[in-house]
PDB file of C-alpha atoms in Angstrom:
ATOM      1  CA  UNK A1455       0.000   0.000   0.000  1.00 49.00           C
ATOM      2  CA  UNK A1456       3.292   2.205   0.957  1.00 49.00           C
ATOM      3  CA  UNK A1457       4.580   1.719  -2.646  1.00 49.00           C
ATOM      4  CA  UNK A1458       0.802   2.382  -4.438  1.00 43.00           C
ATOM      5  CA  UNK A1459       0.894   5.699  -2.266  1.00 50.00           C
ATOM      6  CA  UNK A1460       4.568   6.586  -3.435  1.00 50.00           C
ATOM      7  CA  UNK A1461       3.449   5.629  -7.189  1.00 43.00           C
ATOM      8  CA  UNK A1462       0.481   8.077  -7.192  1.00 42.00           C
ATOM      9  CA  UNK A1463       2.222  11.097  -5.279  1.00 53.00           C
ATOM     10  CA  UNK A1464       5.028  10.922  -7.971  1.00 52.00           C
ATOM     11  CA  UNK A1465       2.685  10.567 -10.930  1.00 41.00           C
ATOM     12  CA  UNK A1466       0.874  13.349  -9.325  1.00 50.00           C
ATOM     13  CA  UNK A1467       4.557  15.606  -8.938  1.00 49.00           C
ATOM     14  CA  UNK A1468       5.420  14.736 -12.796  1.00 52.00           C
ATOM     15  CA  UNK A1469       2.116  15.877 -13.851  1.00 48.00           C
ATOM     16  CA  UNK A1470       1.789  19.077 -11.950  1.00 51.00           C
ATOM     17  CA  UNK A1471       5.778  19.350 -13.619  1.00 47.00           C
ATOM     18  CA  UNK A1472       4.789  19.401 -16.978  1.00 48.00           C
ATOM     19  CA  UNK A1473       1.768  21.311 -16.281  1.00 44.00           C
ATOM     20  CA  UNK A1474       3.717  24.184 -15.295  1.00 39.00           C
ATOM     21  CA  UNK A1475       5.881  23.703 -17.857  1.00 51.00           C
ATOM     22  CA  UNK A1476       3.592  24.335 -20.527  1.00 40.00           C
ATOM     23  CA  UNK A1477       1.908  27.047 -18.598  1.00 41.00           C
ATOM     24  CA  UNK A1478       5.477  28.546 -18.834  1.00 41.00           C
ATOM     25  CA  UNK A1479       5.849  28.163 -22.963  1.00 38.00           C
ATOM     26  CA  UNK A1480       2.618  29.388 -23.447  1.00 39.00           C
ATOM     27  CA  UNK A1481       2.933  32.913 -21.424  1.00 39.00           C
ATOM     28  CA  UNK A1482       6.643  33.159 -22.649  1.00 40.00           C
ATOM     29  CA  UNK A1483       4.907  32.759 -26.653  1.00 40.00           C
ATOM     30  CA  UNK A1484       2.090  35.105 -25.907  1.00 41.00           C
ATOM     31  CA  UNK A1485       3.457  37.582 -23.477  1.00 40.00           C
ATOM     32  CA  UNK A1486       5.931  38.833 -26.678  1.00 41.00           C
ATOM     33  CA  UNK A1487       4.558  42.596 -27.590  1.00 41.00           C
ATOM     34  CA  UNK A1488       4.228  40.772 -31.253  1.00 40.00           C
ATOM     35  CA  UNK A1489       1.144  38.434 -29.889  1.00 42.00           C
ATOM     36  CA  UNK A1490       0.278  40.206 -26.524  1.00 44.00           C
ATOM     37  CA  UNK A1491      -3.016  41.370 -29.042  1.00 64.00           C
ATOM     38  CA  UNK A1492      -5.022  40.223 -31.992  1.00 89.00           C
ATOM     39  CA  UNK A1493      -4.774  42.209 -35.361  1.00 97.00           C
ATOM     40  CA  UNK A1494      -6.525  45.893 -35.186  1.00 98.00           C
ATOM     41  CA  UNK A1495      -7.681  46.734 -38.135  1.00 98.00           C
ATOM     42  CA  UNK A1496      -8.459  50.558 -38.782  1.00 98.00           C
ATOM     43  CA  UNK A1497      -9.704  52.322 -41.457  1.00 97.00           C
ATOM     44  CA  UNK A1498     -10.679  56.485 -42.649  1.00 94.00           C
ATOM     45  CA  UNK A1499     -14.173  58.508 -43.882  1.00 93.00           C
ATOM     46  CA  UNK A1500     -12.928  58.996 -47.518  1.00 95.00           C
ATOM     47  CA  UNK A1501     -15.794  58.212 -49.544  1.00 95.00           C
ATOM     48  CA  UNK A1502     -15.762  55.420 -51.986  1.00 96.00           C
ATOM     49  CA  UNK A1503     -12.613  54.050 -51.004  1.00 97.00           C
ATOM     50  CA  UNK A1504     -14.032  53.648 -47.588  1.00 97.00           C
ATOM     51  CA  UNK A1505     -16.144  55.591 -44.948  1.00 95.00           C
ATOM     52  CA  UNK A1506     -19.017  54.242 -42.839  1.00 92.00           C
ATOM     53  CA  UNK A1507     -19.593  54.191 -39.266  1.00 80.00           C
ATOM     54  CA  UNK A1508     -19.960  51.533 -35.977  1.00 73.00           C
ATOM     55  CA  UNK A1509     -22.980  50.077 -37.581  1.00 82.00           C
ATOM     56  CA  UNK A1510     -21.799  49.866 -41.371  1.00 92.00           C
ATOM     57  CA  UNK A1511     -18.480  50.383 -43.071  1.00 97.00           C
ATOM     58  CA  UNK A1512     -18.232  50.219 -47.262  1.00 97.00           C
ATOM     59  CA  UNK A1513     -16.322  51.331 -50.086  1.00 97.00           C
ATOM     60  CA  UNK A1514     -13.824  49.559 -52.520  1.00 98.00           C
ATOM     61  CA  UNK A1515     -11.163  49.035 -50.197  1.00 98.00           C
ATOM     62  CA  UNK A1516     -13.486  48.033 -47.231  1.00 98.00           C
ATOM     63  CA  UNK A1517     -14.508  45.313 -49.517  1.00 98.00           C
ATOM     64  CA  UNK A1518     -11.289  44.228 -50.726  1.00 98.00           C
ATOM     65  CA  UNK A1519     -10.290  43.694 -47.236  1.00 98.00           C
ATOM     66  CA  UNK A1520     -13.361  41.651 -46.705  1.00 98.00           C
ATOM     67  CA  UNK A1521     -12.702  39.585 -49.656  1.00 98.00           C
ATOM     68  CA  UNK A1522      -8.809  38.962 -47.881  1.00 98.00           C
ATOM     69  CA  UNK A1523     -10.157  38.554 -44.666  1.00 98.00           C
ATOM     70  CA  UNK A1524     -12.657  35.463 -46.263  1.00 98.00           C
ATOM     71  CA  UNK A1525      -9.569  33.709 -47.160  1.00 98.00           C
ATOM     72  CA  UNK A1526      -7.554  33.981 -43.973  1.00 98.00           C
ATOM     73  CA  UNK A1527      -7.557  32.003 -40.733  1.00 97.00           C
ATOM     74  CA  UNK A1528      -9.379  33.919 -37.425  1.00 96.00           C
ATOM     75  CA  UNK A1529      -5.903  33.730 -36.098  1.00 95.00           C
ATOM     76  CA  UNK A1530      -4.864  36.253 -38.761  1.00 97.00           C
ATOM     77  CA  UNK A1531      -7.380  38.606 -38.725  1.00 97.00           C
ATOM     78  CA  UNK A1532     -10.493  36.709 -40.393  1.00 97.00           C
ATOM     79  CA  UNK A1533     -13.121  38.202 -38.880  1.00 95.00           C
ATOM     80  CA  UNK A1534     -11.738  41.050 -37.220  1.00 97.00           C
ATOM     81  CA  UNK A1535     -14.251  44.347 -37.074  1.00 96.00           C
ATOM     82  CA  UNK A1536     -13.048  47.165 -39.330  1.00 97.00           C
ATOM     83  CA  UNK A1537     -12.796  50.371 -37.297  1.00 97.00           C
ATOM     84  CA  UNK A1538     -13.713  54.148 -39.277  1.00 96.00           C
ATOM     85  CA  UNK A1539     -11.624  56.323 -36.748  1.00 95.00           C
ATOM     86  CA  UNK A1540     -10.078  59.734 -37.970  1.00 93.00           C
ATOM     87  CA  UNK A1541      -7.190  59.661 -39.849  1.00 94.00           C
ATOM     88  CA  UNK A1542      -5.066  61.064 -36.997  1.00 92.00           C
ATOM     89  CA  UNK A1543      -5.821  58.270 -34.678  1.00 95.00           C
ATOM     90  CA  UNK A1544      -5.511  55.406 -37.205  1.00 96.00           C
ATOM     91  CA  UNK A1545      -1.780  56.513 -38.479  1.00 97.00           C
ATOM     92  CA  UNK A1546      -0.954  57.080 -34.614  1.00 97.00           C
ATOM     93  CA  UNK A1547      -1.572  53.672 -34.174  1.00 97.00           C
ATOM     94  CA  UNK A1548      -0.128  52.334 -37.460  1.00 98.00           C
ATOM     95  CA  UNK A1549       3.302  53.572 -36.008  1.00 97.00           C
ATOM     96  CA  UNK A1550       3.196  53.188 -32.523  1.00 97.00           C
ATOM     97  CA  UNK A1551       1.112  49.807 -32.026  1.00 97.00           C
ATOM     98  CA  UNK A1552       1.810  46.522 -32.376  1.00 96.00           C
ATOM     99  CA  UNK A1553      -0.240  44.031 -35.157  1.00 97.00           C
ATOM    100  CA  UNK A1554      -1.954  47.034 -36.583  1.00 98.00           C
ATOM    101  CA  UNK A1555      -3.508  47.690 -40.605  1.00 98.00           C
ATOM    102  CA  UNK A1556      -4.253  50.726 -41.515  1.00 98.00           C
ATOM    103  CA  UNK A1557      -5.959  51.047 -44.858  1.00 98.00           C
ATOM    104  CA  UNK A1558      -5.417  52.981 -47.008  1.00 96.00           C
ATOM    105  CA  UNK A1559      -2.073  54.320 -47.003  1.00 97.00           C
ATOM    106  CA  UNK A1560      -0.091  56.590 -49.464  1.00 96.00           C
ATOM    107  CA  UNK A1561       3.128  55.354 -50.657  1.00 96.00           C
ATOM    108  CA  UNK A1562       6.017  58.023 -49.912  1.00 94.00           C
ATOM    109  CA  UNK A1563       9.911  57.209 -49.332  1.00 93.00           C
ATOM    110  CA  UNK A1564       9.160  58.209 -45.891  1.00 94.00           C
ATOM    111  CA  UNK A1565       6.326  55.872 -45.363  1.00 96.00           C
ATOM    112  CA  UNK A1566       8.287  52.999 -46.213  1.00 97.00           C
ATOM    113  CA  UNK A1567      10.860  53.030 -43.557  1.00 96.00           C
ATOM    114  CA  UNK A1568       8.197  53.229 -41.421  1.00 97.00           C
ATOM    115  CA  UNK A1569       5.720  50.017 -42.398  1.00 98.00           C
ATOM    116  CA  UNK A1570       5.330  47.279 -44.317  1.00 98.00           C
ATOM    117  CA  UNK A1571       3.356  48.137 -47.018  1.00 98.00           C
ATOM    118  CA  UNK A1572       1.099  45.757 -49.462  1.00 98.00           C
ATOM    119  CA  UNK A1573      -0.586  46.517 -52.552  1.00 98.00           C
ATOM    120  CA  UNK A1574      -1.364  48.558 -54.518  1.00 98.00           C
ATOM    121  CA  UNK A1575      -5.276  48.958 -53.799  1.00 98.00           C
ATOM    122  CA  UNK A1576      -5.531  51.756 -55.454  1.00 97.00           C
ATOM    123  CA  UNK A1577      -3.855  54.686 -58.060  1.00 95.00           C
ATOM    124  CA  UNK A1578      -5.262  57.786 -58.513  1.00 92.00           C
ATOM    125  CA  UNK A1579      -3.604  61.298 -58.894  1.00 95.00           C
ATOM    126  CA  UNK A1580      -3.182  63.943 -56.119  1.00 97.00           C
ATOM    127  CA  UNK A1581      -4.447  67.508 -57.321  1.00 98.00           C
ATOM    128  CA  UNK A1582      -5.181  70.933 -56.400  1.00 98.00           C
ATOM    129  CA  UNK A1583      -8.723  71.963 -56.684  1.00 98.00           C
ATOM    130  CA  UNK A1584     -10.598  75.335 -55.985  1.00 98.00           C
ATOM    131  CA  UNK A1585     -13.841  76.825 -56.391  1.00 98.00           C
ATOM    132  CA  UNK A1586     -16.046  76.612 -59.841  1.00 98.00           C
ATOM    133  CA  UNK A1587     -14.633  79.875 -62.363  1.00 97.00           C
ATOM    134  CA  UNK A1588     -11.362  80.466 -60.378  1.00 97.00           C
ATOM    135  CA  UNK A1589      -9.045  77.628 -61.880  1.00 98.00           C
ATOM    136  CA  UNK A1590      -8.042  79.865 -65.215  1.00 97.00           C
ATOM    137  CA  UNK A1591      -7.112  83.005 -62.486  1.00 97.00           C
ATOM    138  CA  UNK A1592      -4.746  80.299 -60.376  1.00 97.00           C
ATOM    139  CA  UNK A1593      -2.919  78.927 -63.229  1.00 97.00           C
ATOM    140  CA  UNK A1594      -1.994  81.861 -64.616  1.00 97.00           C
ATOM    141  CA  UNK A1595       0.203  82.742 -61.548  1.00 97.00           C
ATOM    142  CA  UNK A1596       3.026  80.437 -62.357  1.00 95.00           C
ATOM    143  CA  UNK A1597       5.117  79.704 -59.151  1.00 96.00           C
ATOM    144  CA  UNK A1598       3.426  82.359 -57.667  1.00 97.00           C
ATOM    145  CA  UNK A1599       0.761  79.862 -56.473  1.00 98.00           C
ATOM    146  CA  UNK A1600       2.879  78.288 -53.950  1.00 97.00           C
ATOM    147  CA  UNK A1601       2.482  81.514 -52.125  1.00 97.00           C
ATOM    148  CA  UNK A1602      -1.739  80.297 -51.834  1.00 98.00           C
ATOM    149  CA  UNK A1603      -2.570  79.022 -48.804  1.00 98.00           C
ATOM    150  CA  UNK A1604      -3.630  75.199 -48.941  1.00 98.00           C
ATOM    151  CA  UNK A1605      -5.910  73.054 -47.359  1.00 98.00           C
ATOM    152  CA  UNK A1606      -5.416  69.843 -46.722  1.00 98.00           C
ATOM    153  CA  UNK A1607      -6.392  66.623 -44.001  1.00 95.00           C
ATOM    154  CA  UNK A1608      -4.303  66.330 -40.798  1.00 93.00           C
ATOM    155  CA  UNK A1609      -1.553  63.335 -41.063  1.00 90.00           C
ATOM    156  CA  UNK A1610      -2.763  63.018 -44.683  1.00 94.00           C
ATOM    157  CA  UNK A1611       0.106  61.846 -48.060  1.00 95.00           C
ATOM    158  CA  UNK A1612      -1.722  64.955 -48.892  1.00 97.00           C
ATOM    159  CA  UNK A1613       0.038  67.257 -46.598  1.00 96.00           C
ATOM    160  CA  UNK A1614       2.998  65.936 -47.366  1.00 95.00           C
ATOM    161  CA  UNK A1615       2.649  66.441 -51.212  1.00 96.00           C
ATOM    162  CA  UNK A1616       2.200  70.160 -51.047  1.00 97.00           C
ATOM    163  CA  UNK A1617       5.025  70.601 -48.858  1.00 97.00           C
ATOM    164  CA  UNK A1618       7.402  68.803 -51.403  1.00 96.00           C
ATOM    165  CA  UNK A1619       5.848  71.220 -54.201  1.00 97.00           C
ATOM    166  CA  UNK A1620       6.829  73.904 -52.148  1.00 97.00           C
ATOM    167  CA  UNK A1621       3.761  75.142 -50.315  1.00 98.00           C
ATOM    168  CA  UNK A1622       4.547  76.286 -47.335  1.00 96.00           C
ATOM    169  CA  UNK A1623       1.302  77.774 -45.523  1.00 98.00           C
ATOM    170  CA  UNK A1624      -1.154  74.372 -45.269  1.00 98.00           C
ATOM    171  CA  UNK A1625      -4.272  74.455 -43.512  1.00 98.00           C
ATOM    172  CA  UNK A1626      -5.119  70.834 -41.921  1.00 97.00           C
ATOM    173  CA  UNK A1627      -8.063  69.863 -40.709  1.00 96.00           C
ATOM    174  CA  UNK A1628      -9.498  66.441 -39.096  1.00 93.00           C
ATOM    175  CA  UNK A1629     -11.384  65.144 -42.697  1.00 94.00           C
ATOM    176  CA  UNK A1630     -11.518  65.881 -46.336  1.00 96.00           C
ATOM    177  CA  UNK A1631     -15.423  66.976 -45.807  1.00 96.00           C
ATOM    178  CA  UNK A1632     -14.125  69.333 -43.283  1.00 97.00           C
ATOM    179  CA  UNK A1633     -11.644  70.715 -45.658  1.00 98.00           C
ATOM    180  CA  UNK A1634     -13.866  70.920 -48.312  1.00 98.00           C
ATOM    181  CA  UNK A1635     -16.409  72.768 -46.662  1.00 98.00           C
ATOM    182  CA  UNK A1636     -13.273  75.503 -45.942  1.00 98.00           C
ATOM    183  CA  UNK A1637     -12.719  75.718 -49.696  1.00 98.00           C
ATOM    184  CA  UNK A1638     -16.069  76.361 -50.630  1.00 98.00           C
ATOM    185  CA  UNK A1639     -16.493  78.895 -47.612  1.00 98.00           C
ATOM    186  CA  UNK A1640     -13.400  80.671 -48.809  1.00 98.00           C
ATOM    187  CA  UNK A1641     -11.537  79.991 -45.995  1.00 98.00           C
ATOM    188  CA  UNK A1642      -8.750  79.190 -48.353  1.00 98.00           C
ATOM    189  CA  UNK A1643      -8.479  78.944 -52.894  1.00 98.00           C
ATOM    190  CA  UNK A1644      -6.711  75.795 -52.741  1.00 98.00           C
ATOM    191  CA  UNK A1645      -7.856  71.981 -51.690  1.00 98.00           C
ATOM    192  CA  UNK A1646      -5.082  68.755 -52.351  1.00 98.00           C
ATOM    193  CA  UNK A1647      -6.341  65.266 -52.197  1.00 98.00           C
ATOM    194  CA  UNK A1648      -6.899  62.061 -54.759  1.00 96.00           C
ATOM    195  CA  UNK A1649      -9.062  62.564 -57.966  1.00 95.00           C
ATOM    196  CA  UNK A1650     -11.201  59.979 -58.099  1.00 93.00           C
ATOM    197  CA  UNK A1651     -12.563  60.969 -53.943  1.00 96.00           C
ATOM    198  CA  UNK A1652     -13.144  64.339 -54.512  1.00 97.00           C
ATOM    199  CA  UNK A1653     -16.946  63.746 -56.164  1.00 96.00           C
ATOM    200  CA  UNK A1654     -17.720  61.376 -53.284  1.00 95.00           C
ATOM    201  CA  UNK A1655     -16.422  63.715 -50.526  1.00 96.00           C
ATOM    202  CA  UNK A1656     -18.369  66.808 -51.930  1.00 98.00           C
ATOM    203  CA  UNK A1657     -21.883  64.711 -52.367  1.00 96.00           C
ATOM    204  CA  UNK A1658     -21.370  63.687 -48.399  1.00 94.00           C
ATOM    205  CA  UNK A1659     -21.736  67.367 -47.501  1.00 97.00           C
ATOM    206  CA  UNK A1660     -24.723  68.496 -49.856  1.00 97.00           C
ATOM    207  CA  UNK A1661     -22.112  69.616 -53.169  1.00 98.00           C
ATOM    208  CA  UNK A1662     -21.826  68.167 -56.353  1.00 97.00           C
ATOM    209  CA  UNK A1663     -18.921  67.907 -58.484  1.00 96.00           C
ATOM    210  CA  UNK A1664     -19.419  70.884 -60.264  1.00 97.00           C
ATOM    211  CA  UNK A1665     -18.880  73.353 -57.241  1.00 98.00           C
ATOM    212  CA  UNK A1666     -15.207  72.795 -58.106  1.00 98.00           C
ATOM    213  CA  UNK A1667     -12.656  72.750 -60.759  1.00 98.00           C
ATOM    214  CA  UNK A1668      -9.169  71.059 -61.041  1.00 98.00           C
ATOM    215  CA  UNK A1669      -6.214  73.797 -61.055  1.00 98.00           C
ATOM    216  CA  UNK A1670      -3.836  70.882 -61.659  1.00 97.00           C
ATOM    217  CA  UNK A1671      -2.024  67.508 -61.440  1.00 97.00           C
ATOM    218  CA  UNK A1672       0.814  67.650 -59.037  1.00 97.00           C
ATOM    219  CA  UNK A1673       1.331  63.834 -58.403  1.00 96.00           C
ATOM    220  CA  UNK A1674       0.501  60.359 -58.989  1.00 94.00           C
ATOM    221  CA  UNK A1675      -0.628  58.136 -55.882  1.00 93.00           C
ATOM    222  CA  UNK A1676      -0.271  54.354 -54.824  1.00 97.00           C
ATOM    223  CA  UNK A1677      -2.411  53.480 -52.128  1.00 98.00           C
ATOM    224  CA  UNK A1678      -1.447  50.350 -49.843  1.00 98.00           C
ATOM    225  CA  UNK A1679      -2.760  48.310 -46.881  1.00 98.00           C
ATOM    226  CA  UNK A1680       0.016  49.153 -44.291  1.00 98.00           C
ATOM    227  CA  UNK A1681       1.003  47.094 -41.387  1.00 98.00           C
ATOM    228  CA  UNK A1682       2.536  48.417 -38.213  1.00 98.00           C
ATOM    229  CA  UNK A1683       6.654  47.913 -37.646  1.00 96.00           C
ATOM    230  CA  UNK A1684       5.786  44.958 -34.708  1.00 95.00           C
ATOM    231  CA  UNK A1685       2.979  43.174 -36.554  1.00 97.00           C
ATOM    232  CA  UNK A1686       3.682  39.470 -36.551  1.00 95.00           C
ATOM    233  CA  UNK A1687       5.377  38.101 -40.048  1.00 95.00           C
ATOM    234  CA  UNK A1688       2.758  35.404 -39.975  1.00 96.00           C
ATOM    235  CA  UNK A1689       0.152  37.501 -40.284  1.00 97.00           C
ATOM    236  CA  UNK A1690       1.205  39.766 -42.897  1.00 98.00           C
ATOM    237  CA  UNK A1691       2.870  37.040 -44.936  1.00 98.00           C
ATOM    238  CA  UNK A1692      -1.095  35.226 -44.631  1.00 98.00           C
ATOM    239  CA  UNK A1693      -2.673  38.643 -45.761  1.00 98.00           C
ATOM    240  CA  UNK A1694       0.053  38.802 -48.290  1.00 98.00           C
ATOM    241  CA  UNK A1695      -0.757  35.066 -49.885  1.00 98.00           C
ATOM    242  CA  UNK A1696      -4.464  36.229 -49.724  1.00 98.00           C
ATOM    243  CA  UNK A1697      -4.196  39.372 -51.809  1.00 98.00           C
ATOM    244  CA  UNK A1698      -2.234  38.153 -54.088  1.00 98.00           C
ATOM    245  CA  UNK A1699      -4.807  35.318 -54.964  1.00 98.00           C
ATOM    246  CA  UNK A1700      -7.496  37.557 -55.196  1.00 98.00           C
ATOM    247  CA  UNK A1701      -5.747  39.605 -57.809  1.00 98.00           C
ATOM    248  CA  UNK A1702      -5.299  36.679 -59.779  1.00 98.00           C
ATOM    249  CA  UNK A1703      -8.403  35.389 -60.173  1.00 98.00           C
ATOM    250  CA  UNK A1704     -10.223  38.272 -60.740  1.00 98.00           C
ATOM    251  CA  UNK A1705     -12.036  38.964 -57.617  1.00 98.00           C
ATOM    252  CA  UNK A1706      -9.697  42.482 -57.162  1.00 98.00           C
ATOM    253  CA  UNK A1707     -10.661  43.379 -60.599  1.00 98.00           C
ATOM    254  CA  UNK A1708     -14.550  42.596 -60.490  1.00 98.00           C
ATOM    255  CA  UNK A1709     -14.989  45.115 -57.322  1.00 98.00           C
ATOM    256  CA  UNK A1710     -12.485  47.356 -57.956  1.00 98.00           C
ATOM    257  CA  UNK A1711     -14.331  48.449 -61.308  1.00 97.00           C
ATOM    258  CA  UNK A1712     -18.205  48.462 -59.656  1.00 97.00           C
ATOM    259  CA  UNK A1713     -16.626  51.009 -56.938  1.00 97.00           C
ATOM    260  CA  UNK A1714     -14.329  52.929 -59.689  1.00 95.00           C
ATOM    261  CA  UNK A1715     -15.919  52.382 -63.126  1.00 94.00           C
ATOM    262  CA  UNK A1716     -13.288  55.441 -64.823  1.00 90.00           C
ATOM    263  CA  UNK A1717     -10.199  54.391 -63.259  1.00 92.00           C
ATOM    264  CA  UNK A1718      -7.635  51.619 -64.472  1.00 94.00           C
ATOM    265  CA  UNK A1719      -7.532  48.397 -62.375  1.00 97.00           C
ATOM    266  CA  UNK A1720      -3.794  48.120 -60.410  1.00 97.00           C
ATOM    267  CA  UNK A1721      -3.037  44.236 -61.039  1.00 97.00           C
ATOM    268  CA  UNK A1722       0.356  44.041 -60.436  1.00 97.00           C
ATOM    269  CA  UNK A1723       1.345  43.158 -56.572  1.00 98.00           C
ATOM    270  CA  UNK A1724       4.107  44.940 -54.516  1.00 98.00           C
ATOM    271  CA  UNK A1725       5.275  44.014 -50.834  1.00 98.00           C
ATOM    272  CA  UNK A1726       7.450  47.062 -49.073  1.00 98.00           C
ATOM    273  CA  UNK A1727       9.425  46.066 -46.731  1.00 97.00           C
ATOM    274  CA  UNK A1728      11.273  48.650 -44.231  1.00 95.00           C
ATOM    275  CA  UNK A1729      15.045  48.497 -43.154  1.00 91.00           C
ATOM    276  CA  UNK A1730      14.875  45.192 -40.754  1.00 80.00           C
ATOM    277  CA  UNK A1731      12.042  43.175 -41.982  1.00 77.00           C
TER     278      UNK A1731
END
């Protein structure tokens, strides 16, 4: 009976042992800043690339993210909830957070150091617009117009556009609805941001269209999905598998051209990777 008692209390010691030993790998995997959180996924108001609310998000991009997310495990960010927050927040978190995607994001030389970026989702061109019957009067003052005051979205590729152009006073504000209300109550002559949003943007706050006029072209855009500096590999290498496939068999293609009828479908596929990935 001695030796059945000594039996059970060391079966009972080895088994607490290895118990505690794989309590001990599992906090020591998930502890890591890279897992200590699933995959945030954030997104902007910038109508119909994306925009929505807590009930309902949409737009092109929104989708394509859906139709990625339908491909991918819940361990990769299947079925996580896309957040609309202000552009601000989402790009604060982009840089700062771990296993973050903030979509979408402007390529720049800049950018790149600072995420990994996949795509593109989108190309469309960045351009000055003011309000309908004072284009001809603008381009007619040469360089002169970088001396115009510019509006433009807080944080936004946008921003840092004009300032490469050489505009140097830039009025930001917290959306492109808010700066487009500003342009057409001449707070300012001059509005950047991406072609192909500024009909969208304008119908959201009671304008058409035709309330402005392009002044001109001053750069082409890429937009990306961009993933935070500490976001695990595994996840953006699954995201990265998944876009690609829906590229290739059309699915990109099909909803890209019902949100963007006009506009010429981006099929190839780039991955940017920053210094240390």
């Amino acid at each position: 009976m001695a030796r059945l008692s000594n039996l059970l209390s060391e079966w009972h010691a080895s088994h607490r042992t290895m118990a505690l030993r794989c309590l001990l790998v599992f906090w020591c995997l998930f502890a890591s800043p890279v897992f200590a959180q699933e995959l945030q996924i954030f997104t902007e108001d910038w109508p119909p690339v994306s925009f929505g609310n807590t009930q309902k998000v949409d737009g092109m991009a929104v989708e394509v993210v859906r139709a990625i997310q339908s491909r991918l495990p819940v361990s990769a960010g299947g079925n996580t909830k896309i957040q609309v927050v202000p552009w601000a927040r989402g790009f604060k978190a982009l840089l700062e957070e771990p296993n973050t995607l903030l979509f979408t994001v402007g390529r720049s030389e800049e950018r790149e150091k600072l995420m990994v970026m996949l795509g593109p989702i989108a190309i469309s061109s960045t351009a000055l617009f003011t309000r309908k019957g004072n284009a001809a009067n603008l381009q007619s003052m040469g360089d002169d117009i970088l001396k115009m005051k510019v509006g433009a979205y807080r944080s936004s590729i946008f921003v840092d556009v004009a300032r490469k152009k050489g505009f140097v006073d830039i009025e930001q504000a917290a959306t492109p609805q808010v700066v487009a209300n500003m342009l057409l109550a001449k707070r300012f002559d001059l509005w950047v941001e991406g072609s192909f949003v500024v009909p969208s943007v304008l119908k959201e706050i009671g304008h058409t269209a035709d309330d402005v006029e392009k002044v001109q072209i001053i750069d082409s855009l890429e937009l990306y999905l961009a993933f935070s500096m500490q976001t695990s590999d595994r996840i953006i290498k699954a995201w990265e598998d998944a876009f690609r496939a829906i590229k290739k068999d059309g699915t990109f293609a099909k909803i890209y051209t019902k949100w963007l009828p006009n506009e010429t479908v981006p099929m190839n596929f780039i991955r940017l990777n920053p210094p240390g990935r």
